Every structure is written in structure tokens, then in C-alpha cells.
Short mmCIF file of C-alpha atoms in Angstrom, two decimals:
data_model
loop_
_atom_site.label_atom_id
_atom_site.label_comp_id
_atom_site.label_asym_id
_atom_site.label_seq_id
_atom_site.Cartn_x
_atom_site.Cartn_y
_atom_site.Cartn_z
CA UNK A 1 143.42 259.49 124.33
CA UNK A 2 141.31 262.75 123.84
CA UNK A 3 139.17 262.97 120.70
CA UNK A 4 141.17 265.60 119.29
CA UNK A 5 144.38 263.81 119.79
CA UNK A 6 142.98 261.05 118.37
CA UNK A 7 142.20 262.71 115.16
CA UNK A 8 145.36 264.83 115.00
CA UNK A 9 147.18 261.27 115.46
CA UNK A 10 145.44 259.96 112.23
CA UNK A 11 145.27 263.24 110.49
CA UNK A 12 149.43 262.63 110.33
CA UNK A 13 148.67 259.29 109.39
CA UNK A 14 147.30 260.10 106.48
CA UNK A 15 143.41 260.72 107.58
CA UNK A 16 141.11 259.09 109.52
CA UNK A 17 137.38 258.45 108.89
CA UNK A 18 134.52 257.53 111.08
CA UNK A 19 132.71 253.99 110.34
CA UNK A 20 129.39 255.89 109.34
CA UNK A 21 129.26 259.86 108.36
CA UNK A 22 128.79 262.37 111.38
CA UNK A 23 125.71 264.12 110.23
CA UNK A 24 123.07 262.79 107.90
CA UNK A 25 123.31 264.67 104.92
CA UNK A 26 121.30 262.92 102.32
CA UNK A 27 122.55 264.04 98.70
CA UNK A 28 119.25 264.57 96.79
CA UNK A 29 120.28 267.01 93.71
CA UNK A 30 117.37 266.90 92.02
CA UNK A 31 115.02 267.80 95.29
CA UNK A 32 117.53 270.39 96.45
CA UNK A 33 117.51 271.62 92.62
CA UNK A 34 114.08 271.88 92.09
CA UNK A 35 113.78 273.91 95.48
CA UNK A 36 115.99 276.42 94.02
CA UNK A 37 114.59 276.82 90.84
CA UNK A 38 110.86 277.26 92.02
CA UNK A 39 112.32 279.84 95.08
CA UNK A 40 110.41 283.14 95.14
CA UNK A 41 110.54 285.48 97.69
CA UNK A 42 107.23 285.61 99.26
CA UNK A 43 107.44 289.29 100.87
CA UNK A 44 106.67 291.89 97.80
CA UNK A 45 108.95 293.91 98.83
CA UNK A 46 112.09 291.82 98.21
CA UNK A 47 112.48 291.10 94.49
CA UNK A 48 115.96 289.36 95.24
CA UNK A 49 117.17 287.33 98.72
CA UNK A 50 120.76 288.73 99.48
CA UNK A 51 123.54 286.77 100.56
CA UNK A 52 126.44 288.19 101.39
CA UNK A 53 129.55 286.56 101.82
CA UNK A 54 132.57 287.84 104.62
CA UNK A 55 135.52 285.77 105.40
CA UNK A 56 139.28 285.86 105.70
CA UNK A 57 141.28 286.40 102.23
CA UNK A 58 141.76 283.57 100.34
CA UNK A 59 139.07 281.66 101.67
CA UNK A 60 137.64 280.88 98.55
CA UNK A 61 134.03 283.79 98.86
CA UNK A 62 134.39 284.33 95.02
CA UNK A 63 135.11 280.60 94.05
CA UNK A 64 131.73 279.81 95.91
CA UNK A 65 129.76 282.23 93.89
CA UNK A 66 131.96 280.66 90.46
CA UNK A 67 130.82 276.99 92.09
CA UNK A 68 126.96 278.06 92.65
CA UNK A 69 126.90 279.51 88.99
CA UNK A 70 128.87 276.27 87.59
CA UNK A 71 125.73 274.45 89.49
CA UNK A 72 123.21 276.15 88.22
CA UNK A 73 124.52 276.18 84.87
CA UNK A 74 125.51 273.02 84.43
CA UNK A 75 129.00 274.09 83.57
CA UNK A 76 131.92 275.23 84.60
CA UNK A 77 131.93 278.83 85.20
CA UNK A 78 135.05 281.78 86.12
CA UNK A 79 132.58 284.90 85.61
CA UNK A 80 134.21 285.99 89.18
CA UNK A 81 137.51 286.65 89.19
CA UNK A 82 140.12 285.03 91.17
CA UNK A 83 143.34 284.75 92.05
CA UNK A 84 145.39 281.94 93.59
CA UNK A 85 148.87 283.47 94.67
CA UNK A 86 148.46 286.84 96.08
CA UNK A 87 148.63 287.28 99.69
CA UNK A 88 146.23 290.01 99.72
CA UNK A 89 142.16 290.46 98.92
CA UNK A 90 141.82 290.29 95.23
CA UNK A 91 138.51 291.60 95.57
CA UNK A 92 138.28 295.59 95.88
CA UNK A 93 135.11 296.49 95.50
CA UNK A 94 131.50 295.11 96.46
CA UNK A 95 129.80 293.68 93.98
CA UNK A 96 126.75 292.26 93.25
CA UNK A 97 125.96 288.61 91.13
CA UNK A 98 123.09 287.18 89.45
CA UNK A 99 122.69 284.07 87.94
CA UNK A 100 121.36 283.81 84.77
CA UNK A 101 117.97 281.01 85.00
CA UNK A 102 117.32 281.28 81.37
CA UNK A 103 118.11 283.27 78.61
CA UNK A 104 115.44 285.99 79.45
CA UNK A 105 115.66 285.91 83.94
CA UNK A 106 117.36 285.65 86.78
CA UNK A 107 117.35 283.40 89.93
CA UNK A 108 115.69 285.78 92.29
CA UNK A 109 118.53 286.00 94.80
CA UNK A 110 121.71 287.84 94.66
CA UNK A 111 125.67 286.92 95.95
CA UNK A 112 127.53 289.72 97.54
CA UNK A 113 131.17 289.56 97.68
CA UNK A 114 133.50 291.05 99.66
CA UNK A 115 137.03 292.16 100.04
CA UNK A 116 138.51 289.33 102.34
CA UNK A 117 139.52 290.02 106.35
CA UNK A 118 143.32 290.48 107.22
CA UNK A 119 145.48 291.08 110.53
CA UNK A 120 146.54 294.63 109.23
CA UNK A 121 144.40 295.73 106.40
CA UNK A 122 141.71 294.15 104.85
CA UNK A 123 138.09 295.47 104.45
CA UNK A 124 137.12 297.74 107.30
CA UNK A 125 134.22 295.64 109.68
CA UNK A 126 132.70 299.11 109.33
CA UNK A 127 132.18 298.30 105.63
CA UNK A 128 130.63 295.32 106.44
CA UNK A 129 128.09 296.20 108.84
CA UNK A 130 127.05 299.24 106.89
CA UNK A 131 126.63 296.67 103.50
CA UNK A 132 124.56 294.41 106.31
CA UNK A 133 122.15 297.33 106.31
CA UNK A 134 121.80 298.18 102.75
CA UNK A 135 123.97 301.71 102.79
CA UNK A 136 127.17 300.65 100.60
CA UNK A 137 125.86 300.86 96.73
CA UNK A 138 127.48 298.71 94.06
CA UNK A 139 130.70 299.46 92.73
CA UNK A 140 131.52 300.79 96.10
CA UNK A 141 135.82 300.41 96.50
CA UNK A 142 137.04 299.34 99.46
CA UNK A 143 140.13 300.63 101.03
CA UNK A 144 141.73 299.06 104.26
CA UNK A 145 141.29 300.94 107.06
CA UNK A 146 139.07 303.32 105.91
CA UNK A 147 135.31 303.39 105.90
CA UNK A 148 132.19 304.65 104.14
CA UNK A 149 130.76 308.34 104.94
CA UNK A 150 127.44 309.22 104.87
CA UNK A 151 128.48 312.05 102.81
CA UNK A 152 130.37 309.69 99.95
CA UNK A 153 128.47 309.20 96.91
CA UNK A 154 128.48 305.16 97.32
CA UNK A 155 126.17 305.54 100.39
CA UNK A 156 122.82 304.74 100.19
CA UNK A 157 120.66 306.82 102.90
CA UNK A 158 117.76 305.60 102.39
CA UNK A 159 118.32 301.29 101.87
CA UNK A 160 114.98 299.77 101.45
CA UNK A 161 114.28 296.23 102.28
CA UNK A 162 115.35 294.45 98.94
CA UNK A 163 119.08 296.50 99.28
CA UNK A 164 119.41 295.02 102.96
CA UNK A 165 121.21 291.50 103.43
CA UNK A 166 119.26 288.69 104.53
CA UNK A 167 121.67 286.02 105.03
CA UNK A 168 125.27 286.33 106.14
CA UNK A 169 128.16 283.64 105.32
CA UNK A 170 131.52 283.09 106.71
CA UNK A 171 133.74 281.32 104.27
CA UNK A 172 137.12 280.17 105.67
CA UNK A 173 138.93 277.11 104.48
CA UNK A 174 138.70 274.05 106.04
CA UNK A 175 143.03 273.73 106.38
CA UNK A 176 143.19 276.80 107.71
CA UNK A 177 140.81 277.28 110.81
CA UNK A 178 143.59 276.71 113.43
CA UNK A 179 145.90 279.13 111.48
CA UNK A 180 143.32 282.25 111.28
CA UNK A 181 144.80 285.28 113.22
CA UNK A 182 143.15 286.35 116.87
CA UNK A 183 142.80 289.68 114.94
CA UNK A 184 140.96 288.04 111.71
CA UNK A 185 138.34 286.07 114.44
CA UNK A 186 137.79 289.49 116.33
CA UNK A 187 136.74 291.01 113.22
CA UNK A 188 134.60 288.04 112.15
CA UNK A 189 133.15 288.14 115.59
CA UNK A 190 132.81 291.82 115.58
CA UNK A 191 130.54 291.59 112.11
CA UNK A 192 128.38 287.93 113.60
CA UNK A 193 127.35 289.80 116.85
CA UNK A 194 126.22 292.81 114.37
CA UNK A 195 124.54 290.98 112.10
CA UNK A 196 122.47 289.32 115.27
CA UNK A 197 121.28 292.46 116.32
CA UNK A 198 119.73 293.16 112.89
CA UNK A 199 118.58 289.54 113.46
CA UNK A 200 119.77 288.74 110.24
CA UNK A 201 120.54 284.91 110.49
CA UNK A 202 123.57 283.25 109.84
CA UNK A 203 125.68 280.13 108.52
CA UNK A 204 129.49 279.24 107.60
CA UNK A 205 130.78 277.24 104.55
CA UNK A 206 134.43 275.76 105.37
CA UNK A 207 135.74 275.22 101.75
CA UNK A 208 139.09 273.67 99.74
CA UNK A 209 137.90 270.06 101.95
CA UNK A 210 139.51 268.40 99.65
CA UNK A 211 142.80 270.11 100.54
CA UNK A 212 142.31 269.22 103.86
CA UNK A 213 142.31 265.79 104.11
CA UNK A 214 143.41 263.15 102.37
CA UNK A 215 140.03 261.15 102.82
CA UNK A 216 138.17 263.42 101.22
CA UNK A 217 140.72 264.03 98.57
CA UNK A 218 140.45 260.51 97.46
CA UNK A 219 136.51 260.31 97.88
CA UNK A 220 134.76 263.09 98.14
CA UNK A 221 131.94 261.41 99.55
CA UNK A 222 133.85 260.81 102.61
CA UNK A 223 133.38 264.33 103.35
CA UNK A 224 131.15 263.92 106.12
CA UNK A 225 133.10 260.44 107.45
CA UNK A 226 136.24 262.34 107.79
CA UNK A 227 137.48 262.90 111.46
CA UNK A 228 139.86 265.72 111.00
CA UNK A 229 137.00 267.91 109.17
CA UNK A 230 134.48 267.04 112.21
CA UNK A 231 137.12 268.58 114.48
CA UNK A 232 137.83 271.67 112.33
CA UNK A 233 133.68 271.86 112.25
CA UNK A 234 134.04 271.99 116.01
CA UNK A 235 136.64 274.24 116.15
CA UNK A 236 135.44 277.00 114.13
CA UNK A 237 132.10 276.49 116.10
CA UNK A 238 133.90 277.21 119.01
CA UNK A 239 135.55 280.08 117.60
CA UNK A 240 133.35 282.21 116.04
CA UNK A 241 129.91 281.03 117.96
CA UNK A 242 128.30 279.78 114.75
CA UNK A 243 125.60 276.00 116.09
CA UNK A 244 127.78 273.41 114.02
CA UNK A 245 124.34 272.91 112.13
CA UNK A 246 124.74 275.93 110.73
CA UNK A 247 128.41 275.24 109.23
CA UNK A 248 128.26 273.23 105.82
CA UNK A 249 131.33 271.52 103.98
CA UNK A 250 132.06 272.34 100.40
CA UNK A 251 134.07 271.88 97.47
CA UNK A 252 134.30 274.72 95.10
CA UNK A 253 135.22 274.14 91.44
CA UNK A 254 138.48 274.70 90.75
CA UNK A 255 140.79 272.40 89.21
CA UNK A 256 137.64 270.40 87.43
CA UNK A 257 136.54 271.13 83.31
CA UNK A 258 132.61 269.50 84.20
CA UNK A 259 130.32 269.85 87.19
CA UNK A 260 130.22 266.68 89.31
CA UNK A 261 127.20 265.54 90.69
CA UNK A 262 128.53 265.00 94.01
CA UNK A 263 130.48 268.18 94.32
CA UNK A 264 127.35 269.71 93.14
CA UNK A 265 125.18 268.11 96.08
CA UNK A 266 127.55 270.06 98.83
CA UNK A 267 127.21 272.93 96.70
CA UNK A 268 123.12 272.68 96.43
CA UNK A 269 122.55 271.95 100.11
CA UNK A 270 124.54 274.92 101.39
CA UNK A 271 122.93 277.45 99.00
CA UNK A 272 119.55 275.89 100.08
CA UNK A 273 120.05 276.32 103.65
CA UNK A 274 121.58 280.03 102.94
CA UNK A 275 118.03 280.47 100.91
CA UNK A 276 115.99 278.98 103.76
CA UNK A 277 117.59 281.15 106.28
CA UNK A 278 117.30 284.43 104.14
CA UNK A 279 113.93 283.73 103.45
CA UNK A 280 112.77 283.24 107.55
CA UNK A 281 114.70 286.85 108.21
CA UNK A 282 112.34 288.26 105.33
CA UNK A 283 109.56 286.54 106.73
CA UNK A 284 110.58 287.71 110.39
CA UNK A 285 110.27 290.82 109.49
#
């Protein structure tokens, strides 16, 4: 029977795990923590690492920035709105998000978010690749199908290196990667092969894993045992050219009153990885 029959079979079944987990992803909080806490960019002309984050709407881009916070915090967070039953980007305009490290600072690296891809409307890829180079200014509204001017008072002519991005993320959700529009993947596509040219690197979260399999929902531990979330890995890998050790699994916070020390360990290794990778583009440079 072929492997993804196999899993689809089980999948219906109610999931299906693997005997031992698929990749080696050893949980250590308190390393990964410490990483992020002592993080400084080393190139003096970056005071904050930029990460923005570009996906399909609804994939969960300004839960993950909620989740990091929650993290960091060491409590549940909302300062970035959501929404969980339109069928349209809740987010209009691109924003910028610090995290508070104490009382007095900041973490010294910055979440973009974006208004989410559709079929029809959606952010304009445009947008997107403009933000990837530091023209599109905070506070900067985005409407579908149009894009930013040099002559529009949101665009930044002159972008130095700390307004650039220097680490891209795709955010879809994990139950959804066979479902996302040929349209949604061109765009994606369209923004990945820009973002290479700037040689900006990239990585993918696939979130709402617990959704996505009952495994996983049960034990979330079993993330990286579960068969039908190895396939979706693959998939997306396929579909959008991202190396599958560049694609992380997460759960974002959403349902949960605390912070969870496992949730928080999917959380900590992606943003480390997104840190790393931001950090070697600088350094590239």
C-alpha cells in the first residue's frame, strides 16, 4: 500500500502514529529560553531582527505572535487581535510587535503581521515583497488588489537595514494544506521565490496540529509520532519548495488559561530557528 494511503487509511481510523517520532526534536525549554533571552543582533546596524509572517487567512499568523508573547511572558496573552469566524483577513493593516523583556526593554526582534492570502482578494503579493524590502511603513492599510505607490505617504524610499525583513514565515494550518487554493500557493510561491532573490532565508510553521489529528489532540507530545502530520509536512514541502527542515509544527494558544510547558517547547524551537535564520541573512550581508 503506498505511504500516503497508508496514512490516509489510519488518518480515518482515527490517527496513526509512528513507533518512534520522525525527526529528533529534543524539547529543552530552558536552553531554547535562555538562547532567546541573551539574543542580540551582532550587526550595529540592526537594533531589531524582523520576522515577518505571510500565509493564507485564517492560518493562525496573529495567534503565533499571541503564542510567542504568552511564552515569553509566562502567560496567556490576546494583545493581537483575532478573530475565529470570519471568512476574510481580519488583519488590515501591517503592523509591527514587540515583546516586552522587562518592565523597562524589549526583546530585540520584531513580528510583522500581515493581512492573510485569498483566491480573489487578499493582500496584494506586491505588498508583500515591497514590506520584504523595508518600503511599507507601519500603520500602512492594506486593500485587496491594490498596491503601495512610491508616491503614497506609507512608503518608505529610503528603508535602511534594521526596516528590511530578515526572516520570512509561511503559516498555514496543518488541516488545511490539501485544501489551499492553486491561486493562494501561486501567490505564496510568487512572494518565496522573491524573498530568495533578496536572499532573505526562509521557514514555515503548520499550526492548529492539534486540530489535525486526533493523536496529537490527545498527546501533544505525539506531535512529531503522528503519521498524518509527517505527510502534510511533505506535502506542503512539495508545494511551496520550502526543505521539510525548515517547516516546524506548532500549537498556538488558544483555547488554554496557562502556558504549557510542552506547547511552549514547539513554540520556543520555531522562534529559535526563525532567530537563527534572521540572524545568518544579517550576518550574510
Amino acid at each position: 500500500m503506498h505511504i500516503y494511503m497508508y496514512i490516509s487509511y489510519f488518518t480515518a481510523m482515527g490517527g496513526a502514529s509512528f513507533s518512534q517520532p520522525w525527526r529528533s526534536m529534543p524539547l529543552n525549554n530552558e536552553k531554547n529560553l535562555n538562547f532567546i533571552k541573551s539574543y542580540k543582533p551582532q550587526n550595529n546596524d540592526v537594533e531589531n531582527l524582523r520576522i515577518l509572517l505571510h500565509g493564507p487567512v485564517g492560518a493562525g499568523k496573529s495567534s503565533f505572535i499571541n503564542s510567542v508573547e504568552s511564552v515569553l511572558l509566562g502567560r496567556v496573552t490576546g494583545r493581537v487581535m483575532t478573530d475565529t469566524i470570519s471568512g476574510c483577513s481580519f488583519t488590515k493593516k501591517y503592523k509591527a510587535f514587540k515583546i516586552h523583556k522587562d518592565p523597562e526593554s524589549f526583546y530585540p526582534f520584531i513580528f510583522n503581521d500581515t493581512m492573510g492570502f485569498e483566491r480573489r482578494n487578499g493582500v496584494n503579493v506586491e505588498d508583500i515583497k515591497l514590506a520584504l524590502m523595508g518600503h511599507v511603513t507601519e500603520g500602512y492599510k492594506f486593500i485587496p488588489g491594490v498596491r503601495l505607490k512610491e508616491s503614497d505617504q506609507e512608503y518608505n524610499s529610503c528603508p535602511s537595514l534594521d526596516d528590511r525583513v530578515h526572516a520570512l514565515v509561511c503559516v498555514i494550518p496543518a488541516d488545511s494544506v490539501s485544501l489551499i487554493s492553486d491561486e493562494v500557493v501561486r501567490k505564496m510561491r510568487d512572494v518565496r521565490l522573491a524573498a530568495s532573490d533578496m536572499g532573505i532565508l526562509q521557514l514555515a510553521i503548520l499550526t492548529k496540529v492539534d486540530e489535525s489529528c486526533p493523536e496529537v489532540k490527545n498527546n501533544i507530545n505525539n506531535v512529531y509520532k503522528s503519521m498524518y502530520l509527517k505527510a502534510q509536512v511533505d506535502k506542503f514541502s512539495l508545494m511551496l519548495g520550502i526543505p521539510q527542515n525548515c517547516i516546524f509544527l506548532v500549537k498556538n494558544y488558544e483555547s488554554e488559561l496557562q502556558t504549557n510547558e510542552d506547547i511552549n517547547g514547539l513554540i520556543l524551537i520555531a522562534l529559535r530557528q526563525m532567530i537563527v535564520y534572521g540572524e545568518d541573512f544579517i550576518n550574510n550581508l
